[in-house]
XYZ file of C-alpha atoms in Angstrom:
317
model
C -5.743 28.728 -45.757
C -8.291 28.376 -48.882
C -7.369 29.130 -52.409
C -9.008 32.309 -52.253
C -6.791 33.577 -49.939
C -3.781 31.980 -51.235
C -4.418 33.784 -54.459
C -4.986 36.859 -52.346
C -1.513 36.520 -50.571
C 0.375 36.092 -54.111
C -1.652 39.099 -55.370
C -0.591 41.220 -52.498
C 3.318 40.416 -52.703
C 3.263 40.758 -56.167
C 1.798 44.154 -55.993
C 4.101 45.077 -53.298
C 6.856 43.838 -56.076
C 5.574 46.244 -58.533
C 5.465 49.150 -55.763
C 9.463 48.375 -55.427
C 10.157 48.518 -59.178
C 8.131 51.333 -60.214
C 8.033 54.888 -59.368
C 4.564 55.216 -59.721
C 1.762 52.308 -60.221
C -1.591 52.482 -61.438
C -4.826 50.612 -60.270
C -5.964 49.938 -63.621
C -2.752 48.833 -64.828
C -2.759 46.176 -61.660
C -5.918 45.008 -62.471
C -5.760 44.169 -66.291
C -1.956 42.411 -65.281
C -3.603 40.355 -62.230
C -7.239 40.083 -64.199
C -9.118 41.474 -61.352
C -11.235 44.580 -60.464
C -10.223 47.482 -59.949
C -12.220 47.508 -56.561
C -10.220 44.258 -55.609
C -6.698 46.166 -56.107
C -8.216 48.720 -53.988
C -8.285 46.204 -51.416
C -5.406 45.126 -52.057
C -3.531 47.965 -51.150
C -5.590 48.801 -48.080
C -3.951 45.410 -46.959
C -0.725 46.693 -47.545
C -1.331 50.216 -45.753
C -2.899 47.612 -42.920
C 0.253 46.064 -42.955
C 2.271 48.916 -42.018
C 3.721 49.337 -45.766
C 3.968 53.202 -46.149
C 2.038 53.687 -49.655
C 1.528 57.351 -51.057
C -1.322 58.275 -53.315
C -5.055 57.106 -53.872
C -7.525 55.572 -55.898
C -8.224 57.278 -59.434
C -4.254 58.426 -59.871
C -1.711 55.966 -58.946
C 0.624 54.157 -55.974
C 4.015 54.397 -54.904
C 6.049 53.601 -51.814
C 7.260 56.578 -49.401
C 10.343 58.018 -50.783
C 13.225 56.590 -48.958
C 11.373 53.442 -47.725
C 13.785 50.456 -47.885
C 12.254 46.639 -47.835
C 14.294 43.540 -47.161
C 15.566 41.869 -50.569
C 13.083 39.893 -52.518
C 13.163 35.929 -52.230
C 12.831 34.583 -55.731
C 11.286 31.322 -56.462
C 13.408 28.461 -57.985
C 11.804 28.962 -61.588
C 12.756 32.864 -61.572
C 16.512 31.602 -60.103
C 16.585 29.328 -63.270
C 15.429 31.644 -65.512
C 18.102 34.341 -64.896
C 20.600 31.940 -66.446
C 19.243 31.868 -69.800
C 18.925 35.401 -69.479
C 22.587 35.825 -68.853
C 23.666 33.590 -71.264
C 21.656 35.261 -74.109
C 22.735 38.657 -73.096
C 26.552 37.220 -73.150
C 25.698 36.236 -76.869
C 23.491 38.957 -78.187
C 23.711 41.884 -75.899
C 25.409 45.387 -77.105
C 28.730 45.574 -76.110
C 28.337 49.117 -74.177
C 25.373 46.903 -72.503
C 27.479 44.077 -71.424
C 29.239 45.433 -68.457
C 26.932 47.340 -67.092
C 24.625 43.829 -66.981
C 27.063 41.713 -65.829
C 27.242 44.282 -62.696
C 23.575 44.179 -62.443
C 23.719 40.339 -62.249
C 26.355 40.131 -60.064
C 24.120 42.683 -57.436
C 21.189 40.080 -58.086
C 23.269 37.039 -57.431
C 24.485 38.716 -54.122
C 20.987 38.572 -52.259
C 20.038 35.049 -53.487
C 19.674 32.471 -50.828
C 23.032 30.132 -50.599
C 20.552 27.108 -51.922
C 19.672 29.032 -55.138
C 23.526 30.388 -55.670
C 24.511 26.227 -55.616
C 21.609 25.980 -57.924
C 23.191 28.319 -60.103
C 26.386 27.142 -60.130
C 25.213 23.581 -60.938
C 22.938 24.379 -64.047
C 24.882 27.123 -65.706
C 27.404 25.080 -67.401
C 24.945 23.013 -69.101
C 22.968 26.050 -71.020
C 24.691 27.690 -73.877
C 23.514 29.701 -76.954
C 25.458 29.830 -80.267
C 25.693 32.472 -82.209
C 26.829 32.348 -85.872
C 26.889 35.847 -86.235
C 30.187 38.010 -85.795
C 29.378 40.984 -83.579
C 29.813 44.348 -84.777
C 32.150 46.866 -83.274
C 31.255 50.768 -82.447
C 33.455 53.559 -82.990
C 31.579 55.242 -79.712
C 31.749 53.581 -76.270
C 28.798 53.491 -74.628
C 27.085 54.533 -77.278
C 23.496 52.634 -76.314
C 23.383 53.999 -72.643
C 23.783 57.438 -74.078
C 20.901 57.054 -76.316
C 18.639 55.608 -73.653
C 19.615 58.555 -71.546
C 18.536 61.061 -74.175
C 15.180 59.105 -74.635
C 14.587 58.935 -70.840
C 15.405 62.868 -70.479
C 13.897 63.570 -74.098
C 17.268 65.542 -75.555
C 18.413 65.565 -78.599
C 21.543 63.571 -79.982
C 24.123 65.286 -82.262
C 25.358 62.186 -84.379
C 28.265 61.611 -87.265
C 26.906 59.090 -89.240
C 28.362 56.799 -92.376
C 25.519 55.441 -94.506
C 25.699 52.365 -96.350
C 27.396 53.516 -99.679
C 30.294 55.222 -97.044
C 28.797 58.890 -97.079
C 29.320 60.635 -93.650
C 26.878 63.143 -92.464
C 26.011 65.235 -89.423
C 22.381 64.865 -87.878
C 20.627 66.246 -85.389
C 18.137 63.312 -83.941
C 15.463 63.014 -81.524
C 15.585 59.088 -80.596
C 12.214 57.569 -80.153
C 13.500 54.115 -79.324
C 15.966 51.019 -79.770
C 15.409 47.930 -81.461
C 17.837 44.630 -82.663
C 17.231 42.779 -85.690
C 19.584 40.506 -87.734
C 22.471 40.982 -85.286
C 21.904 44.687 -85.580
C 20.991 47.664 -83.385
C 19.103 50.337 -84.722
C 17.917 53.660 -83.581
C 14.249 54.896 -84.449
C 14.620 58.515 -84.397
C 13.045 61.915 -85.945
C 15.626 63.734 -88.300
C 15.729 67.319 -88.259
C 17.710 67.559 -91.165
C 15.239 65.327 -93.135
C 12.041 66.531 -90.949
C 10.749 62.776 -90.959
C 11.401 59.760 -89.004
C 14.306 57.316 -89.914
C 16.254 54.560 -89.128
C 20.071 54.641 -88.156
C 22.531 51.353 -87.500
C 24.272 51.840 -84.145
C 27.401 50.807 -85.164
C 27.741 53.580 -87.866
C 27.817 56.194 -86.050
C 30.887 57.705 -86.091
C 30.408 60.353 -83.171
C 27.467 60.941 -80.760
C 27.075 63.499 -78.021
C 24.028 64.470 -76.256
C 22.741 68.125 -76.485
C 20.875 70.327 -74.076
C 18.082 70.907 -76.733
C 14.608 69.219 -75.966
C 12.626 66.903 -78.094
C 10.390 69.268 -80.461
C 7.288 67.127 -79.821
C 5.812 64.112 -78.193
C 6.270 60.613 -79.499
C 4.679 57.076 -78.924
C 6.011 53.562 -79.108
C 9.012 52.176 -81.306
C 6.190 49.896 -82.990
C 4.225 52.977 -84.037
C 7.043 54.279 -86.031
C 8.995 51.082 -87.289
C 6.739 50.640 -90.463
C 6.683 54.371 -91.424
C 9.939 55.686 -91.257
C 9.910 57.886 -94.107
C 12.254 56.368 -96.507
C 11.056 55.755 -99.866
C 9.052 52.388 -100.538
C 8.605 50.179 -103.891
C 5.799 47.723 -104.481
C 6.621 44.386 -105.530
C 4.928 41.247 -106.312
C 6.610 37.699 -106.661
C 4.908 34.250 -107.354
C 7.005 31.904 -105.425
C 7.183 28.289 -105.740
C 5.172 26.799 -102.385
C 8.350 24.054 -101.407
C 10.691 27.333 -100.854
C 8.113 29.315 -98.635
C 9.251 27.499 -95.282
C 12.810 28.698 -95.497
C 11.526 32.487 -95.971
C 9.875 32.624 -92.548
C 11.921 35.057 -90.819
C 13.231 36.873 -93.588
C 10.307 37.892 -95.535
C 8.875 40.164 -92.664
C 12.183 41.868 -92.660
C 11.891 42.679 -96.268
C 8.483 44.482 -96.160
C 6.193 41.751 -96.692
C 2.179 43.018 -96.529
C 0.129 40.194 -97.891
C 0.673 36.670 -98.883
C -1.869 34.742 -101.312
C -1.944 31.026 -101.853
C -2.844 30.124 -105.451
C -2.880 27.017 -108.026
C 0.605 28.256 -109.312
C 2.121 29.235 -105.780
C 2.298 31.718 -103.268
C 1.791 35.296 -104.457
C 3.877 37.885 -102.149
C 3.184 41.215 -102.059
C 6.246 43.828 -100.583
C 6.472 47.199 -99.406
C 10.602 47.456 -99.538
C 12.818 50.306 -99.253
C 15.696 48.634 -100.162
C 14.716 47.686 -103.959
C 17.994 48.783 -105.627
C 20.631 46.670 -103.310
C 19.200 44.860 -100.311
C 16.004 43.422 -101.826
C 17.239 42.112 -105.223
C 20.158 40.312 -103.341
C 17.855 38.541 -100.928
C 15.808 37.566 -103.966
C 18.523 36.113 -105.499
C 19.203 33.708 -103.192
C 15.782 32.154 -104.276
C 15.515 33.480 -107.522
C 14.871 29.724 -109.114
C 11.731 29.267 -107.216
C 10.570 32.633 -107.832
C 8.641 34.783 -110.685
C 8.934 38.456 -110.435
C 5.769 40.165 -111.148
C 6.020 43.595 -110.565
C 8.128 45.960 -110.960
C 10.296 45.511 -114.221
C 13.258 47.361 -112.807
C 13.259 44.353 -110.350
C 13.882 41.996 -113.637
C 16.497 44.138 -114.587
C 18.508 44.399 -111.608
C 18.361 40.461 -110.988
C 19.704 40.225 -114.523
C 22.309 42.366 -113.839
C 23.456 40.541 -110.734
C 23.059 37.294 -112.351
C 25.088 38.695 -115.583
C 27.692 40.092 -112.858
C 27.923 36.915 -110.995
C 28.678 34.409 -114.260
C 31.534 37.050 -115.536
C 33.431 36.248 -111.990
C 32.495 32.619 -112.370
C 34.091 32.191 -115.952
């Protein structure tokens, strides 16, 4: 069998996997995924139909398997089986507690369809892989909070939440959850807040109560990354002149605190931020490398840093 037919066989098998895993698959998406023409995808789908696979749909709309049609368990490659190990270790350390038990039962089902040799492979290797997490995981007030949030996103139904802010103020909100993201060891909801009539971020572990309402979303939303940088909170522009030798230590955190520009000069690196945390979060982060930085603007940040240093000095006396 020549290389052309081997590639086609791999692609047709992968298309069948896509049909098994999704309710509707577009030819255009398949063409982009496999880097072939749409006409090639049409021929591949025809190949599957000729092999007796009952595919519903047609060119120009989308394809799906006939409802109720079942296929034998998918056979995994050795590389795919080994990837399960690292994925499982990561989930054990970094997954939200409301997802952990569901993931474990899902993995048990995946393991149940593996070949005997693959099960032995996992058993041999899994004790040789570990992930070290140096951050304490947060504890939620609400059981199964993330699955409930995901349900509301899928069903496009509003959530009613009781929320405790950073300064311990408790408020009741009606939100339309756009998505979830994990950052700096915490899970966050990006949502449209009906009270503020704007987008807000809510830390999941600060939700005291949550319930799904019967009220549908008021509007359609895009992907979560369309909103993360425009959450509606007040932002302050900050400019710092930072010593070049400290830049390597700021690689991850600088993006979190709103970096929008970075310009290298003879005196150092001019870093420009747009931050929502000018009163507390940003000054406390800046103080960790303040001896290597000069605040160019705003003046209020200089004042806040001075107050923090004075407070620290007083407690050290």
